[in-house]
Amino acid sequence: MKTAISVPEEIYARAERAARKLGLNRSQFYSAAAERLAAEVESADVTAAIDAVVDAANADSSMPFAITAGTRLDDDPDSQW
């Protein structure tokens, strides 16, 4: 697919140098850059979802009790846990 984009001159020059250094043509370079940024955005979405689950778990008021109870069981030499 063909597309036209406007890029500030400094970024264009930098992208051209980087593409040459990597042995890529302009289309390959911009495609790789777009793919990388899209993956970063998607990864941030996953991270945000994981953070929300962790926050919800931390909001559970039984968590400190469970940690204390588990630690006591672990420290008890007679415990089968």
PDB file of N, CA and C in Angstrom, residues 3-56:
ATOM      1  N   THR A   3       1.388   5.309   0.699  1.00  0.00           N
ATOM      2  CA  THR A   3       0.854   6.399   1.508  1.00  0.00           C
ATOM      3  C   THR A   3       1.824   7.567   1.447  1.00  0.00           C
ATOM      4  N   ALA A   4       1.317   8.744   1.709  1.00  0.00           N
ATOM      5  CA  ALA A   4       2.170   9.935   1.754  1.00  0.00           C
ATOM      6  C   ALA A   4       2.093  10.496   3.168  1.00  0.00           C
ATOM      7  N   ILE A   5       3.240  10.849   3.708  1.00  0.00           N
ATOM      8  CA  ILE A   5       3.284  11.417   5.052  1.00  0.00           C
ATOM      9  C   ILE A   5       4.155  12.662   5.042  1.00  0.00           C
ATOM     10  N   SER A   6       3.910  13.537   5.990  1.00  0.00           N
ATOM     11  CA  SER A   6       4.748  14.723   6.182  1.00  0.00           C
ATOM     12  C   SER A   6       5.586  14.501   7.425  1.00  0.00           C
ATOM     13  N   VAL A   7       6.891  14.718   7.277  1.00  0.00           N
ATOM     14  CA  VAL A   7       7.827  14.494   8.375  1.00  0.00           C
ATOM     15  C   VAL A   7       8.718  15.732   8.482  1.00  0.00           C
ATOM     16  N   PRO A   8       8.936  16.224   9.697  1.00  0.00           N
ATOM     17  CA  PRO A   8       9.870  17.347   9.840  1.00  0.00           C
ATOM     18  C   PRO A   8      11.231  16.991   9.225  1.00  0.00           C
ATOM     19  N   GLU A   9      11.868  17.981   8.656  1.00  0.00           N
ATOM     20  CA  GLU A   9      13.119  17.765   7.923  1.00  0.00           C
ATOM     21  C   GLU A   9      14.193  17.072   8.761  1.00  0.00           C
ATOM     22  N   GLU A  10      14.305  17.453  10.045  1.00  0.00           N
ATOM     23  CA  GLU A  10      15.330  16.851  10.903  1.00  0.00           C
ATOM     24  C   GLU A  10      15.066  15.351  11.103  1.00  0.00           C
ATOM     25  N   ILE A  11      13.799  15.006  11.291  1.00  0.00           N
ATOM     26  CA  ILE A  11      13.446  13.594  11.489  1.00  0.00           C
ATOM     27  C   ILE A  11      13.662  12.820  10.194  1.00  0.00           C
ATOM     28  N   TYR A  12      13.312  13.436   9.067  1.00  0.00           N
ATOM     29  CA  TYR A  12      13.521  12.789   7.773  1.00  0.00           C
ATOM     30  C   TYR A  12      15.002  12.473   7.568  1.00  0.00           C
ATOM     31  N   ALA A  13      15.863  13.454   7.831  1.00  0.00           N
ATOM     32  CA  ALA A  13      17.304  13.250   7.644  1.00  0.00           C
ATOM     33  C   ALA A  13      17.820  12.159   8.581  1.00  0.00           C
ATOM     34  N   ARG A  14      17.362  12.179   9.799  1.00  0.00           N
ATOM     35  CA  ARG A  14      17.782  11.159  10.772  1.00  0.00           C
ATOM     36  C   ARG A  14      17.313   9.771  10.337  1.00  0.00           C
ATOM     37  N   ALA A  15      16.073   9.692   9.873  1.00  0.00           N
ATOM     38  CA  ALA A  15      15.532   8.410   9.407  1.00  0.00           C
ATOM     39  C   ALA A  15      16.305   7.906   8.190  1.00  0.00           C
ATOM     40  N   GLU A  16      16.650   8.798   7.293  1.00  0.00           N
ATOM     41  CA  GLU A  16      17.423   8.406   6.108  1.00  0.00           C
ATOM     42  C   GLU A  16      18.786   7.838   6.511  1.00  0.00           C
ATOM     43  N   ARG A  17      19.455   8.501   7.452  1.00  0.00           N
ATOM     44  CA  ARG A  17      20.764   8.006   7.911  1.00  0.00           C
ATOM     45  C   ARG A  17      20.622   6.636   8.570  1.00  0.00           C
ATOM     46  N   ALA A  18      19.620   6.495   9.414  1.00  0.00           N
ATOM     47  CA  ALA A  18      19.411   5.219  10.109  1.00  0.00           C
ATOM     48  C   ALA A  18      19.071   4.112   9.118  1.00  0.00           C
ATOM     49  N   ALA A  19      18.230   4.407   8.143  1.00  0.00           N
ATOM     50  CA  ALA A  19      17.858   3.405   7.136  1.00  0.00           C
ATOM     51  C   ALA A  19      19.089   2.952   6.358  1.00  0.00           C
ATOM     52  N   ARG A  20      19.915   3.907   5.949  1.00  0.00           N
ATOM     53  CA  ARG A  20      21.150   3.557   5.231  1.00  0.00           C
ATOM     54  C   ARG A  20      22.046   2.673   6.085  1.00  0.00           C
ATOM     55  N   LYS A  21      22.191   3.052   7.352  1.00  0.00           N
ATOM     56  CA  LYS A  21      23.043   2.291   8.267  1.00  0.00           C
ATOM     57  C   LYS A  21      22.543   0.855   8.419  1.00  0.00           C
ATOM     58  N   LEU A  22      21.222   0.689   8.409  1.00  0.00           N
ATOM     59  CA  LEU A  22      20.624  -0.641   8.559  1.00  0.00           C
ATOM     60  C   LEU A  22      20.493  -1.393   7.236  1.00  0.00           C
ATOM     61  N   GLY A  23      20.780  -0.724   6.140  1.00  0.00           N
ATOM     62  CA  GLY A  23      20.651  -1.363   4.832  1.00  0.00           C
ATOM     63  C   GLY A  23      19.198  -1.522   4.400  1.00  0.00           C
ATOM     64  N   LEU A  24      18.343  -0.617   4.856  1.00  0.00           N
ATOM     65  CA  LEU A  24      16.923  -0.675   4.517  1.00  0.00           C
ATOM     66  C   LEU A  24      16.569   0.460   3.568  1.00  0.00           C
ATOM     67  N   ASN A  25      15.585   0.213   2.712  1.00  0.00           N
ATOM     68  CA  ASN A  25      15.086   1.332   1.931  1.00  0.00           C
ATOM     69  C   ASN A  25      14.094   2.110   2.791  1.00  0.00           C
ATOM     70  N   ARG A  26      13.665   3.256   2.304  1.00  0.00           N
ATOM     71  CA  ARG A  26      12.793   4.133   3.089  1.00  0.00           C
ATOM     72  C   ARG A  26      11.502   3.424   3.504  1.00  0.00           C
ATOM     73  N   SER A  27      10.883   2.704   2.596  1.00  0.00           N
ATOM     74  CA  SER A  27       9.629   2.005   2.916  1.00  0.00           C
ATOM     75  C   SER A  27       9.840   0.965   4.008  1.00  0.00           C
ATOM     76  N   GLN A  28      10.918   0.214   3.891  1.00  0.00           N
ATOM     77  CA  GLN A  28      11.213  -0.799   4.911  1.00  0.00           C
ATOM     78  C   GLN A  28      11.450  -0.147   6.273  1.00  0.00           C
ATOM     79  N   PHE A  29      12.178   0.964   6.270  1.00  0.00           N
ATOM     80  CA  PHE A  29      12.481   1.642   7.528  1.00  0.00           C
ATOM     81  C   PHE A  29      11.216   2.164   8.196  1.00  0.00           C
ATOM     82  N   TYR A  30      10.386   2.892   7.434  1.00  0.00           N
ATOM     83  CA  TYR A  30       9.170   3.441   8.027  1.00  0.00           C
ATOM     84  C   TYR A  30       8.192   2.337   8.423  1.00  0.00           C
ATOM     85  N   SER A  31       8.146   1.247   7.669  1.00  0.00           N
ATOM     86  CA  SER A  31       7.292   0.110   8.045  1.00  0.00           C
ATOM     87  C   SER A  31       7.757  -0.499   9.363  1.00  0.00           C
ATOM     88  N   ALA A  32       9.072  -0.688   9.498  1.00  0.00           N
ATOM     89  CA  ALA A  32       9.617  -1.256  10.737  1.00  0.00           C
ATOM     90  C   ALA A  32       9.362  -0.314  11.914  1.00  0.00           C
ATOM     91  N   ALA A  33       9.519   0.984  11.684  1.00  0.00           N
ATOM     92  CA  ALA A  33       9.282   1.957  12.756  1.00  0.00           C
ATOM     93  C   ALA A  33       7.818   1.947  13.181  1.00  0.00           C
ATOM     94  N   ALA A  34       6.906   1.888  12.216  1.00  0.00           N
ATOM     95  CA  ALA A  34       5.476   1.859  12.535  1.00  0.00           C
ATOM     96  C   ALA A  34       5.122   0.584  13.291  1.00  0.00           C
ATOM     97  N   GLU A  35       5.674  -0.534  12.858  1.00  0.00           N
ATOM     98  CA  GLU A  35       5.413  -1.812  13.537  1.00  0.00           C
ATOM     99  C   GLU A  35       5.925  -1.771  14.972  1.00  0.00           C
ATOM    100  N   ARG A  36       7.106  -1.223  15.147  1.00  0.00           N
ATOM    101  CA  ARG A  36       7.694  -1.153  16.494  1.00  0.00           C
ATOM    102  C   ARG A  36       6.862  -0.267  17.422  1.00  0.00           C
ATOM    103  N   LEU A  37       6.416   0.882  16.931  1.00  0.00           N
ATOM    104  CA  LEU A  37       5.611   1.780  17.751  1.00  0.00           C
ATOM    105  C   LEU A  37       4.253   1.151  18.061  1.00  0.00           C
ATOM    106  N   ALA A  38       3.642   0.478  17.076  1.00  0.00           N
ATOM    107  CA  ALA A  38       2.355  -0.186  17.308  1.00  0.00           C
ATOM    108  C   ALA A  38       2.498  -1.273  18.370  1.00  0.00           C
ATOM    109  N   ALA A  39       3.576  -2.044  18.309  1.00  0.00           N
ATOM    110  CA  ALA A  39       3.816  -3.092  19.310  1.00  0.00           C
ATOM    111  C   ALA A  39       4.005  -2.480  20.696  1.00  0.00           C
ATOM    112  N   GLU A  40       4.684  -1.346  20.753  1.00  0.00           N
ATOM    113  CA  GLU A  40       4.902  -0.664  22.033  1.00  0.00           C
ATOM    114  C   GLU A  40       3.573  -0.202  22.630  1.00  0.00           C
ATOM    115  N   VAL A  41       2.695   0.340  21.785  1.00  0.00           N
ATOM    116  CA  VAL A  41       1.380   0.794  22.247  1.00  0.00           C
ATOM    117  C   VAL A  41       0.562  -0.393  22.744  1.00  0.00           C
ATOM    118  N   GLU A  42       0.578  -1.495  21.983  1.00  0.00           N
ATOM    119  CA  GLU A  42      -0.165  -2.690  22.390  1.00  0.00           C
ATOM    120  C   GLU A  42       0.387  -3.254  23.689  1.00  0.00           C
ATOM    121  N   SER A  43       1.687  -3.239  23.840  1.00  0.00           N
ATOM    122  CA  SER A  43       2.320  -3.721  25.066  1.00  0.00           C
ATOM    123  C   SER A  43       1.916  -2.853  26.250  1.00  0.00           C
ATOM    124  N   ALA A  44       1.832  -1.551  26.024  1.00  0.00           N
ATOM    125  CA  ALA A  44       1.411  -0.637  27.091  1.00  0.00           C
ATOM    126  C   ALA A  44      -0.021  -0.944  27.512  1.00  0.00           C
ATOM    127  N   ASP A  45      -0.879  -1.322  26.540  1.00  0.00           N
ATOM    128  CA  ASP A  45      -2.259  -1.693  26.866  1.00  0.00           C
ATOM    129  C   ASP A  45      -2.287  -2.934  27.749  1.00  0.00           C
ATOM    130  N   VAL A  46      -1.453  -3.923  27.421  1.00  0.00           N
ATOM    131  CA  VAL A  46      -1.382  -5.153  28.220  1.00  0.00           C
ATOM    132  C   VAL A  46      -0.858  -4.828  29.615  1.00  0.00           C
ATOM    133  N   THR A  47       0.177  -4.006  29.683  1.00  0.00           N
ATOM    134  CA  THR A  47       0.738  -3.616  30.979  1.00  0.00           C
ATOM    135  C   THR A  47      -0.308  -2.902  31.826  1.00  0.00           C
ATOM    136  N   ALA A  48      -1.088  -2.032  31.213  1.00  0.00           N
ATOM    137  CA  ALA A  48      -2.135  -1.319  31.949  1.00  0.00           C
ATOM    138  C   ALA A  48      -3.178  -2.293  32.484  1.00  0.00           C
ATOM    139  N   ALA A  49      -3.526  -3.311  31.685  1.00  0.00           N
ATOM    140  CA  ALA A  49      -4.499  -4.309  32.138  1.00  0.00           C
ATOM    141  C   ALA A  49      -3.945  -5.110  33.314  1.00  0.00           C
ATOM    142  N   ILE A  50      -2.681  -5.496  33.228  1.00  0.00           N
ATOM    143  CA  ILE A  50      -2.047  -6.238  34.328  1.00  0.00           C
ATOM    144  C   ILE A  50      -1.987  -5.365  35.578  1.00  0.00           C
ATOM    145  N   ASP A  51      -1.616  -4.104  35.408  1.00  0.00           N
ATOM    146  CA  ASP A  51      -1.569  -3.183  36.549  1.00  0.00           C
ATOM    147  C   ASP A  51      -2.938  -3.056  37.209  1.00  0.00           C
ATOM    148  N   ALA A  52      -3.996  -3.031  36.408  1.00  0.00           N
ATOM    149  CA  ALA A  52      -5.347  -2.921  36.961  1.00  0.00           C
ATOM    150  C   ALA A  52      -5.693  -4.145  37.795  1.00  0.00           C
ATOM    151  N   VAL A  53      -5.298  -5.333  37.321  1.00  0.00           N
ATOM    152  CA  VAL A  53      -5.553  -6.558  38.080  1.00  0.00           C
ATOM    153  C   VAL A  53      -4.765  -6.541  39.386  1.00  0.00           C
ATOM    154  N   VAL A  54      -3.506  -6.139  39.321  1.00  0.00           N
ATOM    155  CA  VAL A  54      -2.675  -6.067  40.530  1.00  0.00           C
ATOM    156  C   VAL A  54      -3.262  -5.057  41.515  1.00  0.00           C
ATOM    157  N   ASP A  55      -3.698  -3.912  41.010  1.00  0.00           N
ATOM    158  CA  ASP A  55      -4.314  -2.910  41.886  1.00  0.00           C
ATOM    159  C   ASP A  55      -5.571  -3.460  42.544  1.00  0.00           C
ATOM    160  N   ALA A  56      -6.374  -4.198  41.782  1.00  0.00           N
ATOM    161  CA  ALA A  56      -7.597  -4.781  42.339  1.00  0.00           C
ATOM    162  C   ALA A  56      -7.253  -5.804  43.415  1.00  0.00           C
TER     163      ALA A  56
END
